[in-house]
JSON list of C-alpha atoms in Angstrom, two decimals:
[
{"chain": "O", "resi": 1, "resn": "UNK", "atom": "CA", "xyz": [39.56, 40.48, -34.74]},
{"chain": "O", "resi": 2, "resn": "UNK", "atom": "CA", "xyz": [42.39, 38.60, -33.09]},
{"chain": "O", "resi": 3, "resn": "UNK", "atom": "CA", "xyz": [45.49, 37.04, -34.61]},
{"chain": "O", "resi": 4, "resn": "UNK", "atom": "CA", "xyz": [45.88, 33.29, -35.15]},
{"chain": "O", "resi": 5, "resn": "UNK", "atom": "CA", "xyz": [48.52, 33.19, -32.43]},
{"chain": "O", "resi": 6, "resn": "UNK", "atom": "CA", "xyz": [46.29, 35.01, -29.93]},
{"chain": "O", "resi": 7, "resn": "UNK", "atom": "CA", "xyz": [43.43, 32.62, -30.62]},
{"chain": "O", "resi": 8, "resn": "UNK", "atom": "CA", "xyz": [45.69, 29.61, -30.12]},
{"chain": "O", "resi": 9, "resn": "UNK", "atom": "CA", "xyz": [46.73, 30.96, -26.72]},
{"chain": "O", "resi": 10, "resn": "UNK", "atom": "CA", "xyz": [43.15, 31.54, -25.66]},
{"chain": "O", "resi": 11, "resn": "UNK", "atom": "CA", "xyz": [42.14, 28.05, -26.75]},
{"chain": "O", "resi": 12, "resn": "UNK", "atom": "CA", "xyz": [45.12, 26.46, -24.99]},
{"chain": "O", "resi": 13, "resn": "UNK", "atom": "CA", "xyz": [44.34, 28.22, -21.70]},
{"chain": "O", "resi": 14, "resn": "UNK", "atom": "CA", "xyz": [40.65, 27.37, -22.01]},
{"chain": "O", "resi": 15, "resn": "UNK", "atom": "CA", "xyz": [41.51, 23.72, -22.70]},
{"chain": "O", "resi": 16, "resn": "UNK", "atom": "CA", "xyz": [43.79, 23.44, -19.67]},
{"chain": "O", "resi": 17, "resn": "UNK", "atom": "CA", "xyz": [41.15, 25.04, -17.45]},
{"chain": "O", "resi": 18, "resn": "UNK", "atom": "CA", "xyz": [38.48, 22.61, -18.71]},
{"chain": "O", "resi": 19, "resn": "UNK", "atom": "CA", "xyz": [40.81, 19.71, -17.96]},
{"chain": "O", "resi": 20, "resn": "UNK", "atom": "CA", "xyz": [41.00, 20.87, -14.34]},
{"chain": "O", "resi": 21, "resn": "UNK", "atom": "CA", "xyz": [44.45, 22.46, -14.25]},
{"chain": "O", "resi": 22, "resn": "UNK", "atom": "CA", "xyz": [44.90, 24.03, -10.81]},
{"chain": "O", "resi": 23, "resn": "UNK", "atom": "CA", "xyz": [47.31, 26.64, -12.13]},
{"chain": "O", "resi": 24, "resn": "UNK", "atom": "CA", "xyz": [47.97, 27.49, -15.78]},
{"chain": "O", "resi": 25, "resn": "UNK", "atom": "CA", "xyz": [51.58, 28.61, -16.07]},
{"chain": "O", "resi": 26, "resn": "UNK", "atom": "CA", "xyz": [53.70, 30.00, -18.92]},
{"chain": "O", "resi": 27, "resn": "UNK", "atom": "CA", "xyz": [55.57, 26.68, -18.89]},
{"chain": "O", "resi": 28, "resn": "UNK", "atom": "CA", "xyz": [52.41, 24.58, -19.33]},
{"chain": "O", "resi": 29, "resn": "UNK", "atom": "CA", "xyz": [51.21, 26.87, -22.13]},
{"chain": "O", "resi": 30, "resn": "UNK", "atom": "CA", "xyz": [54.63, 26.75, -23.80]},
{"chain": "O", "resi": 31, "resn": "UNK", "atom": "CA", "xyz": [54.61, 22.94, -23.68]},
{"chain": "O", "resi": 32, "resn": "UNK", "atom": "CA", "xyz": [51.16, 22.73, -25.27]},
{"chain": "O", "resi": 33, "resn": "UNK", "atom": "CA", "xyz": [51.93, 25.26, -28.00]},
{"chain": "O", "resi": 34, "resn": "UNK", "atom": "CA", "xyz": [55.57, 24.17, -28.40]},
{"chain": "O", "resi": 35, "resn": "UNK", "atom": "CA", "xyz": [56.70, 27.69, -27.74]},
{"chain": "O", "resi": 36, "resn": "UNK", "atom": "CA", "xyz": [59.33, 29.52, -25.72]},
{"chain": "O", "resi": 37, "resn": "UNK", "atom": "CA", "xyz": [58.24, 30.37, -22.13]},
{"chain": "O", "resi": 38, "resn": "UNK", "atom": "CA", "xyz": [59.68, 33.88, -22.50]},
{"chain": "O", "resi": 39, "resn": "UNK", "atom": "CA", "xyz": [57.55, 34.59, -25.56]},
{"chain": "O", "resi": 40, "resn": "UNK", "atom": "CA", "xyz": [54.53, 33.16, -23.72]},
{"chain": "O", "resi": 41, "resn": "UNK", "atom": "CA", "xyz": [54.91, 35.76, -20.98]},
{"chain": "O", "resi": 42, "resn": "UNK", "atom": "CA", "xyz": [54.99, 38.50, -23.63]},
{"chain": "O", "resi": 43, "resn": "UNK", "atom": "CA", "xyz": [51.77, 37.17, -25.17]},
{"chain": "O", "resi": 44, "resn": "UNK", "atom": "CA", "xyz": [50.06, 36.88, -21.78]},
{"chain": "O", "resi": 45, "resn": "UNK", "atom": "CA", "xyz": [50.82, 40.55, -21.18]},
{"chain": "O", "resi": 46, "resn": "UNK", "atom": "CA", "xyz": [49.43, 41.43, -24.62]},
{"chain": "O", "resi": 47, "resn": "UNK", "atom": "CA", "xyz": [46.24, 39.45, -24.00]},
{"chain": "O", "resi": 48, "resn": "UNK", "atom": "CA", "xyz": [45.97, 40.99, -20.55]},
{"chain": "O", "resi": 49, "resn": "UNK", "atom": "CA", "xyz": [46.14, 44.47, -22.06]},
{"chain": "O", "resi": 50, "resn": "UNK", "atom": "CA", "xyz": [43.23, 43.46, -24.30]},
{"chain": "O", "resi": 51, "resn": "UNK", "atom": "CA", "xyz": [41.24, 42.34, -21.22]},
{"chain": "O", "resi": 52, "resn": "UNK", "atom": "CA", "xyz": [41.11, 38.74, -22.47]},
{"chain": "O", "resi": 53, "resn": "UNK", "atom": "CA", "xyz": [42.86, 37.21, -19.46]},
{"chain": "O", "resi": 54, "resn": "UNK", "atom": "CA", "xyz": [44.35, 37.92, -16.06]},
{"chain": "O", "resi": 55, "resn": "UNK", "atom": "CA", "xyz": [47.80, 36.66, -15.16]},
{"chain": "O", "resi": 56, "resn": "UNK", "atom": "CA", "xyz": [50.01, 36.75, -12.12]},
{"chain": "O", "resi": 57, "resn": "UNK", "atom": "CA", "xyz": [52.77, 34.43, -10.92]},
{"chain": "O", "resi": 58, "resn": "UNK", "atom": "CA", "xyz": [50.77, 33.12, -7.97]},
{"chain": "O", "resi": 59, "resn": "UNK", "atom": "CA", "xyz": [47.42, 32.32, -9.62]},
{"chain": "O", "resi": 60, "resn": "UNK", "atom": "CA", "xyz": [48.64, 31.74, -13.18]},
{"chain": "O", "resi": 61, "resn": "UNK", "atom": "CA", "xyz": [46.61, 32.62, -16.27]},
{"chain": "O", "resi": 62, "resn": "UNK", "atom": "CA", "xyz": [42.81, 32.85, -16.16]},
{"chain": "O", "resi": 63, "resn": "UNK", "atom": "CA", "xyz": [40.56, 33.90, -19.02]},
{"chain": "O", "resi": 64, "resn": "UNK", "atom": "CA", "xyz": [38.18, 36.77, -18.52]},
{"chain": "O", "resi": 65, "resn": "UNK", "atom": "CA", "xyz": [34.53, 36.43, -19.56]},
{"chain": "O", "resi": 66, "resn": "UNK", "atom": "CA", "xyz": [35.42, 38.05, -22.88]},
{"chain": "O", "resi": 67, "resn": "UNK", "atom": "CA", "xyz": [38.41, 35.72, -23.39]},
{"chain": "O", "resi": 68, "resn": "UNK", "atom": "CA", "xyz": [36.35, 32.67, -22.51]},
{"chain": "O", "resi": 69, "resn": "UNK", "atom": "CA", "xyz": [33.65, 33.60, -25.02]},
{"chain": "O", "resi": 70, "resn": "UNK", "atom": "CA", "xyz": [36.24, 33.89, -27.81]},
{"chain": "O", "resi": 71, "resn": "UNK", "atom": "CA", "xyz": [37.87, 30.57, -26.82]},
{"chain": "O", "resi": 72, "resn": "UNK", "atom": "CA", "xyz": [34.54, 28.73, -26.83]},
{"chain": "O", "resi": 73, "resn": "UNK", "atom": "CA", "xyz": [33.73, 30.09, -30.29]},
{"chain": "O", "resi": 74, "resn": "UNK", "atom": "CA", "xyz": [37.09, 28.82, -31.58]},
{"chain": "O", "resi": 75, "resn": "UNK", "atom": "CA", "xyz": [36.40, 25.40, -30.07]},
{"chain": "O", "resi": 76, "resn": "UNK", "atom": "CA", "xyz": [32.93, 25.41, -31.63]},
{"chain": "O", "resi": 77, "resn": "UNK", "atom": "CA", "xyz": [34.32, 26.18, -35.08]},
{"chain": "O", "resi": 78, "resn": "UNK", "atom": "CA", "xyz": [37.05, 23.57, -34.75]},
{"chain": "O", "resi": 79, "resn": "UNK", "atom": "CA", "xyz": [34.67, 20.77, -33.80]},
{"chain": "O", "resi": 80, "resn": "UNK", "atom": "CA", "xyz": [32.08, 21.67, -36.43]},
{"chain": "O", "resi": 81, "resn": "UNK", "atom": "CA", "xyz": [34.78, 21.66, -39.11]},
{"chain": "O", "resi": 82, "resn": "UNK", "atom": "CA", "xyz": [35.88, 18.22, -37.91]},
{"chain": "O", "resi": 83, "resn": "UNK", "atom": "CA", "xyz": [32.33, 16.92, -38.38]},
{"chain": "O", "resi": 84, "resn": "UNK", "atom": "CA", "xyz": [32.18, 18.47, -41.86]},
{"chain": "O", "resi": 85, "resn": "UNK", "atom": "CA", "xyz": [35.52, 17.02, -42.90]},
{"chain": "O", "resi": 86, "resn": "UNK", "atom": "CA", "xyz": [34.59, 13.54, -41.72]},
{"chain": "O", "resi": 87, "resn": "UNK", "atom": "CA", "xyz": [30.94, 13.37, -42.81]},
{"chain": "O", "resi": 88, "resn": "UNK", "atom": "CA", "xyz": [31.00, 15.44, -46.01]},
{"chain": "O", "resi": 89, "resn": "UNK", "atom": "CA", "xyz": [34.54, 15.13, -47.36]},
{"chain": "O", "resi": 90, "resn": "UNK", "atom": "CA", "xyz": [35.37, 11.60, -46.24]},
{"chain": "O", "resi": 91, "resn": "UNK", "atom": "CA", "xyz": [38.45, 12.31, -44.13]},
{"chain": "O", "resi": 92, "resn": "UNK", "atom": "CA", "xyz": [39.21, 9.82, -41.36]},
{"chain": "O", "resi": 93, "resn": "UNK", "atom": "CA", "xyz": [38.89, 10.79, -37.69]},
{"chain": "O", "resi": 94, "resn": "UNK", "atom": "CA", "xyz": [42.69, 10.71, -37.52]},
{"chain": "O", "resi": 95, "resn": "UNK", "atom": "CA", "xyz": [43.03, 13.37, -40.23]},
{"chain": "O", "resi": 96, "resn": "UNK", "atom": "CA", "xyz": [40.41, 15.95, -39.31]},
{"chain": "O", "resi": 97, "resn": "UNK", "atom": "CA", "xyz": [42.09, 17.54, -36.28]},
{"chain": "O", "resi": 98, "resn": "UNK", "atom": "CA", "xyz": [45.08, 19.07, -38.04]},
{"chain": "O", "resi": 99, "resn": "UNK", "atom": "CA", "xyz": [42.94, 20.43, -40.89]},
{"chain": "O", "resi": 100, "resn": "UNK", "atom": "CA", "xyz": [40.40, 21.90, -38.47]},
{"chain": "O", "resi": 101, "resn": "UNK", "atom": "CA", "xyz": [43.27, 23.60, -36.62]},
{"chain": "O", "resi": 102, "resn": "UNK", "atom": "CA", "xyz": [43.61, 25.82, -39.70]},
{"chain": "O", "resi": 103, "resn": "UNK", "atom": "CA", "xyz": [39.92, 26.21, -40.54]},
{"chain": "O", "resi": 104, "resn": "UNK", "atom": "CA", "xyz": [39.00, 27.30, -37.00]},
{"chain": "O", "resi": 105, "resn": "UNK", "atom": "CA", "xyz": [40.65, 30.68, -37.64]},
{"chain": "O", "resi": 106, "resn": "UNK", "atom": "CA", "xyz": [38.38, 31.65, -40.54]},
{"chain": "O", "resi": 107, "resn": "UNK", "atom": "CA", "xyz": [36.45, 34.81, -39.63]},
{"chain": "O", "resi": 108, "resn": "UNK", "atom": "CA", "xyz": [33.28, 35.43, -41.56]},
{"chain": "O", "resi": 109, "resn": "UNK", "atom": "CA", "xyz": [29.99, 36.60, -40.12]},
{"chain": "O", "resi": 110, "resn": "UNK", "atom": "CA", "xyz": [27.42, 33.78, -39.74]},
{"chain": "O", "resi": 111, "resn": "UNK", "atom": "CA", "xyz": [29.64, 31.13, -41.40]},
{"chain": "O", "resi": 112, "resn": "UNK", "atom": "CA", "xyz": [29.78, 29.03, -38.22]},
{"chain": "O", "resi": 113, "resn": "UNK", "atom": "CA", "xyz": [26.00, 29.22, -37.74]},
{"chain": "O", "resi": 114, "resn": "UNK", "atom": "CA", "xyz": [25.41, 28.19, -41.35]},
{"chain": "O", "resi": 115, "resn": "UNK", "atom": "CA", "xyz": [27.86, 25.29, -40.99]},
{"chain": "O", "resi": 116, "resn": "UNK", "atom": "CA", "xyz": [26.11, 24.18, -37.79]},
{"chain": "O", "resi": 117, "resn": "UNK", "atom": "CA", "xyz": [22.71, 24.25, -39.52]},
{"chain": "O", "resi": 118, "resn": "UNK", "atom": "CA", "xyz": [24.06, 22.45, -42.62]},
{"chain": "O", "resi": 119, "resn": "UNK", "atom": "CA", "xyz": [25.38, 19.63, -40.43]},
{"chain": "O", "resi": 120, "resn": "UNK", "atom": "CA", "xyz": [22.09, 19.28, -38.54]},
{"chain": "O", "resi": 121, "resn": "UNK", "atom": "CA", "xyz": [23.27, 20.86, -35.28]},
{"chain": "O", "resi": 122, "resn": "UNK", "atom": "CA", "xyz": [25.57, 18.01, -34.12]},
{"chain": "O", "resi": 123, "resn": "UNK", "atom": "CA", "xyz": [26.25, 17.71, -30.39]},
{"chain": "O", "resi": 124, "resn": "UNK", "atom": "CA", "xyz": [29.59, 15.94, -30.67]},
{"chain": "O", "resi": 125, "resn": "UNK", "atom": "CA", "xyz": [32.62, 15.97, -32.97]},
{"chain": "O", "resi": 126, "resn": "UNK", "atom": "CA", "xyz": [34.19, 12.80, -34.51]},
{"chain": "O", "resi": 127, "resn": "UNK", "atom": "CA", "xyz": [36.18, 12.14, -31.33]},
{"chain": "O", "resi": 128, "resn": "UNK", "atom": "CA", "xyz": [33.16, 12.51, -29.06]},
{"chain": "O", "resi": 129, "resn": "UNK", "atom": "CA", "xyz": [34.01, 15.98, -27.76]},
{"chain": "O", "resi": 130, "resn": "UNK", "atom": "CA", "xyz": [30.90, 18.13, -27.10]},
{"chain": "O", "resi": 131, "resn": "UNK", "atom": "CA", "xyz": [30.25, 21.01, -29.51]},
{"chain": "O", "resi": 132, "resn": "UNK", "atom": "CA", "xyz": [29.19, 24.33, -27.92]},
{"chain": "O", "resi": 133, "resn": "UNK", "atom": "CA", "xyz": [26.02, 25.86, -29.40]},
{"chain": "O", "resi": 134, "resn": "UNK", "atom": "CA", "xyz": [25.86, 29.44, -30.71]},
{"chain": "O", "resi": 135, "resn": "UNK", "atom": "CA", "xyz": [25.24, 30.70, -27.16]},
{"chain": "O", "resi": 136, "resn": "UNK", "atom": "CA", "xyz": [28.32, 28.90, -25.81]},
{"chain": "O", "resi": 137, "resn": "UNK", "atom": "CA", "xyz": [26.33, 26.21, -23.99]},
{"chain": "O", "resi": 138, "resn": "UNK", "atom": "CA", "xyz": [28.13, 22.86, -23.94]},
{"chain": "O", "resi": 139, "resn": "UNK", "atom": "CA", "xyz": [26.25, 19.52, -23.77]},
{"chain": "O", "resi": 140, "resn": "UNK", "atom": "CA", "xyz": [26.69, 17.80, -20.41]},
{"chain": "O", "resi": 141, "resn": "UNK", "atom": "CA", "xyz": [28.56, 14.50, -20.31]},
{"chain": "O", "resi": 142, "resn": "UNK", "atom": "CA", "xyz": [28.68, 11.79, -17.62]},
{"chain": "O", "resi": 143, "resn": "UNK", "atom": "CA", "xyz": [31.29, 9.47, -19.04]},
{"chain": "O", "resi": 144, "resn": "UNK", "atom": "CA", "xyz": [33.97, 7.47, -17.27]},
{"chain": "O", "resi": 145, "resn": "UNK", "atom": "CA", "xyz": [37.32, 6.16, -18.40]},
{"chain": "O", "resi": 146, "resn": "UNK", "atom": "CA", "xyz": [37.27, 2.58, -19.62]},
{"chain": "O", "resi": 147, "resn": "UNK", "atom": "CA", "xyz": [40.05, 1.88, -17.11]},
{"chain": "O", "resi": 148, "resn": "UNK", "atom": "CA", "xyz": [37.52, 2.52, -14.29]},
{"chain": "O", "resi": 149, "resn": "UNK", "atom": "CA", "xyz": [34.89, 0.03, -15.50]},
{"chain": "O", "resi": 150, "resn": "UNK", "atom": "CA", "xyz": [34.33, -3.18, -13.53]},
{"chain": "O", "resi": 151, "resn": "UNK", "atom": "CA", "xyz": [34.59, -6.72, -14.90]},
{"chain": "O", "resi": 152, "resn": "UNK", "atom": "CA", "xyz": [31.39, -7.89, -16.60]},
{"chain": "O", "resi": 153, "resn": "UNK", "atom": "CA", "xyz": [30.11, -4.42, -17.46]},
{"chain": "O", "resi": 154, "resn": "UNK", "atom": "CA", "xyz": [28.95, -3.65, -21.00]},
{"chain": "O", "resi": 155, "resn": "UNK", "atom": "CA", "xyz": [29.66, -0.09, -22.15]},
{"chain": "O", "resi": 156, "resn": "UNK", "atom": "CA", "xyz": [29.49, 2.12, -25.23]},
{"chain": "O", "resi": 157, "resn": "UNK", "atom": "CA", "xyz": [32.47, 4.19, -26.43]},
{"chain": "O", "resi": 158, "resn": "UNK", "atom": "CA", "xyz": [31.53, 7.88, -26.34]},
{"chain": "O", "resi": 159, "resn": "UNK", "atom": "CA", "xyz": [34.81, 9.80, -26.47]},
{"chain": "O", "resi": 160, "resn": "UNK", "atom": "CA", "xyz": [38.56, 9.43, -26.98]},
{"chain": "O", "resi": 161, "resn": "UNK", "atom": "CA", "xyz": [40.84, 11.76, -25.06]},
{"chain": "O", "resi": 162, "resn": "UNK", "atom": "CA", "xyz": [43.66, 11.69, -27.61]},
{"chain": "O", "resi": 163, "resn": "UNK", "atom": "CA", "xyz": [43.32, 13.02, -31.14]},
{"chain": "O", "resi": 164, "resn": "UNK", "atom": "CA", "xyz": [46.79, 12.01, -32.28]},
{"chain": "O", "resi": 165, "resn": "UNK", "atom": "CA", "xyz": [46.93, 10.05, -35.56]},
{"chain": "O", "resi": 166, "resn": "UNK", "atom": "CA", "xyz": [48.95, 7.27, -33.89]},
{"chain": "O", "resi": 167, "resn": "UNK", "atom": "CA", "xyz": [46.33, 6.62, -31.21]},
{"chain": "O", "resi": 168, "resn": "UNK", "atom": "CA", "xyz": [43.40, 6.81, -33.62]},
{"chain": "O", "resi": 169, "resn": "UNK", "atom": "CA", "xyz": [45.16, 4.44, -36.04]},
{"chain": "O", "resi": 170, "resn": "UNK", "atom": "CA", "xyz": [45.69, 2.09, -33.10]},
{"chain": "O", "resi": 171, "resn": "UNK", "atom": "CA", "xyz": [41.95, 2.16, -32.35]},
{"chain": "O", "resi": 172, "resn": "UNK", "atom": "CA", "xyz": [41.11, 1.66, -36.03]},
{"chain": "O", "resi": 173, "resn": "UNK", "atom": "CA", "xyz": [43.34, -1.41, -36.07]},
{"chain": "O", "resi": 174, "resn": "UNK", "atom": "CA", "xyz": [41.45, -2.75, -33.06]},
{"chain": "O", "resi": 175, "resn": "UNK", "atom": "CA", "xyz": [38.17, -1.87, -34.83]},
{"chain": "O", "resi": 176, "resn": "UNK", "atom": "CA", "xyz": [37.17, 0.43, -31.97]},
{"chain": "O", "resi": 177, "resn": "UNK", "atom": "CA", "xyz": [35.33, 3.66, -32.75]},
{"chain": "O", "resi": 178, "resn": "UNK", "atom": "CA", "xyz": [32.61, 5.87, -31.30]},
{"chain": "O", "resi": 179, "resn": "UNK", "atom": "CA", "xyz": [29.52, 3.86, -30.30]},
{"chain": "O", "resi": 180, "resn": "UNK", "atom": "CA", "xyz": [31.47, 0.58, -30.21]},
{"chain": "O", "resi": 181, "resn": "UNK", "atom": "CA", "xyz": [30.06, -1.80, -27.59]},
{"chain": "O", "resi": 182, "resn": "UNK", "atom": "CA", "xyz": [32.66, -3.28, -25.24]},
{"chain": "O", "resi": 183, "resn": "UNK", "atom": "CA", "xyz": [32.33, -5.83, -22.45]},
{"chain": "O", "resi": 184, "resn": "UNK", "atom": "CA", "xyz": [35.05, -6.03, -19.80]},
{"chain": "O", "resi": 185, "resn": "UNK", "atom": "CA", "xyz": [36.08, -9.67, -19.58]},
{"chain": "O", "resi": 186, "resn": "UNK", "atom": "CA", "xyz": [39.26, -9.51, -17.51]},
{"chain": "O", "resi": 187, "resn": "UNK", "atom": "CA", "xyz": [41.56, -7.04, -15.72]},
{"chain": "O", "resi": 188, "resn": "UNK", "atom": "CA", "xyz": [45.21, -8.06, -15.40]},
{"chain": "O", "resi": 189, "resn": "UNK", "atom": "CA", "xyz": [46.54, -7.68, -11.84]},
{"chain": "O", "resi": 190, "resn": "UNK", "atom": "CA", "xyz": [50.07, -6.98, -13.03]},
{"chain": "O", "resi": 191, "resn": "UNK", "atom": "CA", "xyz": [49.51, -3.83, -15.12]},
{"chain": "O", "resi": 192, "resn": "UNK", "atom": "CA", "xyz": [45.72, -3.34, -15.19]},
{"chain": "O", "resi": 193, "resn": "UNK", "atom": "CA", "xyz": [45.50, -4.05, -18.91]},
{"chain": "O", "resi": 194, "resn": "UNK", "atom": "CA", "xyz": [42.00, -5.03, -20.01]},
{"chain": "O", "resi": 195, "resn": "UNK", "atom": "CA", "xyz": [40.64, -7.94, -21.97]},
{"chain": "O", "resi": 196, "resn": "UNK", "atom": "CA", "xyz": [37.50, -6.66, -23.68]},
{"chain": "O", "resi": 197, "resn": "UNK", "atom": "CA", "xyz": [34.94, -8.27, -25.94]},
{"chain": "O", "resi": 198, "resn": "UNK", "atom": "CA", "xyz": [34.17, -6.11, -28.95]},
{"chain": "O", "resi": 199, "resn": "UNK", "atom": "CA", "xyz": [30.70, -6.16, -30.52]},
{"chain": "O", "resi": 200, "resn": "UNK", "atom": "CA", "xyz": [30.10, -9.59, -29.01]},
{"chain": "O", "resi": 201, "resn": "UNK", "atom": "CA", "xyz": [32.52, -11.10, -31.53]},
{"chain": "O", "resi": 202, "resn": "UNK", "atom": "CA", "xyz": [36.22, -10.88, -30.76]},
{"chain": "O", "resi": 203, "resn": "UNK", "atom": "CA", "xyz": [38.34, -10.32, -27.68]},
{"chain": "O", "resi": 204, "resn": "UNK", "atom": "CA", "xyz": [41.27, -7.91, -27.57]},
{"chain": "O", "resi": 205, "resn": "UNK", "atom": "CA", "xyz": [43.71, -6.63, -24.95]},
{"chain": "O", "resi": 206, "resn": "UNK", "atom": "CA", "xyz": [43.96, -2.90, -24.30]},
{"chain": "O", "resi": 207, "resn": "UNK", "atom": "CA", "xyz": [46.88, -1.32, -22.49]},
{"chain": "O", "resi": 208, "resn": "UNK", "atom": "CA", "xyz": [46.31, 0.74, -19.33]},
{"chain": "O", "resi": 209, "resn": "UNK", "atom": "CA", "xyz": [47.33, 3.87, -21.25]},
{"chain": "O", "resi": 210, "resn": "UNK", "atom": "CA", "xyz": [44.77, 3.21, -23.98]},
{"chain": "O", "resi": 211, "resn": "UNK", "atom": "CA", "xyz": [41.97, 2.36, -21.54]},
{"chain": "O", "resi": 212, "resn": "UNK", "atom": "CA", "xyz": [42.54, 5.64, -19.70]},
{"chain": "O", "resi": 213, "resn": "UNK", "atom": "CA", "xyz": [42.02, 7.57, -22.94]},
{"chain": "O", "resi": 214, "resn": "UNK", "atom": "CA", "xyz": [38.75, 5.87, -23.93]},
{"chain": "O", "resi": 215, "resn": "UNK", "atom": "CA", "xyz": [35.60, 7.23, -22.28]},
{"chain": "O", "resi": 216, "resn": "UNK", "atom": "CA", "xyz": [32.39, 5.25, -22.10]},
{"chain": "O", "resi": 217, "resn": "UNK", "atom": "CA", "xyz": [28.86, 5.17, -20.74]}
]
């Protein structure tokens, strides 16, 4: 069994790798975990001794097969707990992330599999992130950022790439959630902000920053 801190490091490195980071450095890990770079180096050495990652100054940190497996299981637990909190306990999608950050570290044999079965084997969490299955397989996605969609296209919201309460409250205020249908009506030349039609009813402007964080199909 690994400590909460060790699991957070593994998940952070896994997350940066999935996002396409060319090199995962102690500085980038420290920024994500709000930690001291010096203490990060100490932890990387500790995780290296446990054969969970490889680290050198040139290539950065890379998870081993064993480290990747543990990280994926943490991600799986986190996203399943988010579904449970939203669907069964009535929390909003802006509240579930922080609670799931604590629940993901519960270690009990077969609990995650039972939770998965209880929820009906969901493929995605409340923010549209894919949930790995018990074998670590992750559902494929072919989404694009709303900012990349052409004028006149009708799209469905599938994922939001920002779980912060502020951003999710912003989307709630705009009445935008997963599966919302949007039509691109106009793209401003000045700053690339979008005028979108929501559910065929009202039109709203979305900032370039917001439209880059909303993924659609």
